[in-house]
Amino acid sequence: MRFLHTADWHIGKNLAGYDLLADQAATFKEIEQIALENKVDAVVIAGDLYDRSVPSEAAITELTHELMQLNLHDHLPLLVISGNHDSAIRLGVGRQWYQATDLFLNTDFAAAFKPVTIQDTQFFLLPYFGLQQVKNYFQDDSLRTLNSAMTAIVERMQENFAPNKQHVLVAHFYAAGSTRVQSDTQMEIGGLSAVDTSIMVPFDYVALGHLHSRNALKEDRVRYSGSPMKFSAGEANLEKGVWIVDTDSWQIDWHPLKPVHQLIVLTESFAKLTDPQFAKQYAKDDYYVIKLTDRQVIPDVMSRLREYYPQIISLERKNGFQTPHSKVDRKAATEDPFDLLQQFYEESANNPLSPMQEKWAQAALKQAQKEE
Amino acid sequence: MRFLHTADWHIGKNLAGYDLLADQAATFKEIEQIALENKVDAVVIAGDLYDRSVPSEAAITELTHELMQLNLHDHLPLLVISGNHDSAIRLGVGRQWYQATDLFLNTDFAAAFKPVTIQDTQFFLLPYFGLQQVKNYFQDDSLRTLNSAMTAIVERMQENFAPNKQHVLVAHFYAAGSTRVQSDTQMEIGGLSAVDTSIMVPFDYVALGHLHSRNALKEDRVRYSGSPMKFSAGEANLEKGVWIVDTDSWQIDWHPLKPVHQLIVLTESFAKLTDPQFAKQYAKDDYYVIKLTDRQVIPDVMSRLREYYPQIISLERKNGFQTPHSKVDRKAATEDPFDLLQQFYEESANNPLSPMQEKWAQAALKQAQKEE
């Protein structure tokens, strides 16, 4: 059989305040197209379908449409698990009914051991889990590490291996040997430690979600698909796409996705960036990570850059500031307290103020000036 | 055919801070039992399944279990609409899949005109709607009142009437002639004005949700089931239950539900209420609405009453206070600022401080005293 492996859709995510829903909808259509053109027998989505445990109504509408399109319109079986960004309970609503049309959505740890069989392949759907769930399930408090837990899980799954079938694990965690990128690291807060890939050797293929780069692991049969879109500055240079896995030939092909909007890193001086000749080669609706080579304080830097690059998601100083000992060089800085604040925030947070933060800051300053 | 008519489950509601989920689960079992004993062919739930547009995970787990039990376990067709308390989008997730097992959940105004036929009866499932949705659907800005909108809706539905079938409307709004009770009124904020029952004459039966009393209307074939539980002081004396409607004989029978815990109104003096002989006839786990006949300020009144009636959901002064001109009579009151605050809140809000509010108040007072 042939299946498509994707993960980490993060429907409803915004990029430094910019709504990605339209781009996500377009990217979904690309994925659907690849699935149909390659006549896959199933689509695997390995967790983090939503970006938040309580997604917005708009995000719910979009994801529901996507699942309907694949499952009810295209009649594709789906093999889906919840990730650490999903609420297992919220995402899981309806799953008991979805099975009737071969939408297999597992958000329940205890249900991971009963495989879903499609043609020659058994799929084990292991949702994102916490160590305590494993201890409870096995009634074994000695399972204190993720590796011991995962060893117990795989052994229990093996009891249900049909010998004449292929065995695929769908899971969502950080596997050992992976190279992390920025937005993954943010995800790791409070998350799990690494799982050793050797534990997963009994499987013919492991379809992973969690890390956003397909290059995070260097294993032939244990793979991350990565996210279908770039969700952080650290992903700017990654190629995004999906795997198509053929279980007869074990041919595993990469199908790149064309980004709807680019995420571009520009490492330049302020003068260069604001030179109209230079700037005009860059599309206004792409996303920009700007690394300024200047070291001096530049008044109103963000607004001036946004004239040319309206969608800046991050602003850094490649070479730091002129006066590394003082947080804000009061002499070099303009007298305008808003510029000072902006500069200070940028320096401390390594990010510019968002448009909303700018508004708040200006309102607060106005208030403070009134009170003076 | 025979169907059960219920509405306004408000799963996840709390009563002045007390979690009702266990009582709601028990009440559901009673409803299920009535459905099974009476061998109904379908169950109608006329809106407000949840109490909030973003229900808690616990509420989601409970409602999903209830719908599974009726539909997947008992194999009962369900006819369900969203009410004003539900988010149509959040509640509606999965509905496209639910139809396969005859769970007809409609949260989409435009889908209300295509009836669901079960045996001899066509059910029109009209979710809670806003006037603008009707204007948009009919592309008619002249539909400025709820009555004109409802007239257009019913006419459009009649176009799909099969002449040899019975016609049932399932809807969620305030119908004219209804007598409102307290918790309905709270619901009405920002809600719809009244629909004239005469508009609904083309239907053989109208199964309504929204008002919590089955006595809200005095029509034979346009009925509220009311909520299955008492959700406010105003509902203390209502009998709760469900209708069982037989479309062959048009026999419509009331099946009362036994409350898991009573909601009792006590109109007495403080001395009487705290007389152990008097108090011992009242169960500690029931809910109490207390109307004190005393007019003087009583220090620490709530804590002292809670010794006997731990679950007080509302505390009122039947005859007002001694000094109606001053908000708090400082001379009569104790010197303790917490008692003063409690008294003041009770008098202004017509409700006692909740246990959480008490905690906050005491923490704030402690802080204030420190600062002094």
XYZ file of C-alpha atoms in Angstrom, chain A residues 5-8 46-48 81 170-174 207-212 223-226:
23
model
C 3.002 11.038 5.910
C 2.522 14.573 7.208
C 2.354 16.189 10.674
C 2.402 19.452 12.636
C 1.193 12.586 13.156
C -0.121 15.125 15.668
C -0.369 18.874 16.330
C -3.127 11.232 16.423
C 2.466 6.830 14.166
C 3.722 8.914 17.106
C 4.439 12.419 18.311
C 7.567 12.956 20.389
C 11.186 14.035 20.314
C 5.809 8.208 11.044
C 6.740 10.941 13.498
C 5.429 14.369 14.292
C 6.752 17.028 16.711
C 9.937 18.348 15.131
C 9.438 20.656 12.189
C 11.197 9.840 9.962
C 9.764 13.214 10.724
C 7.743 14.713 7.901
C 8.246 18.151 9.407
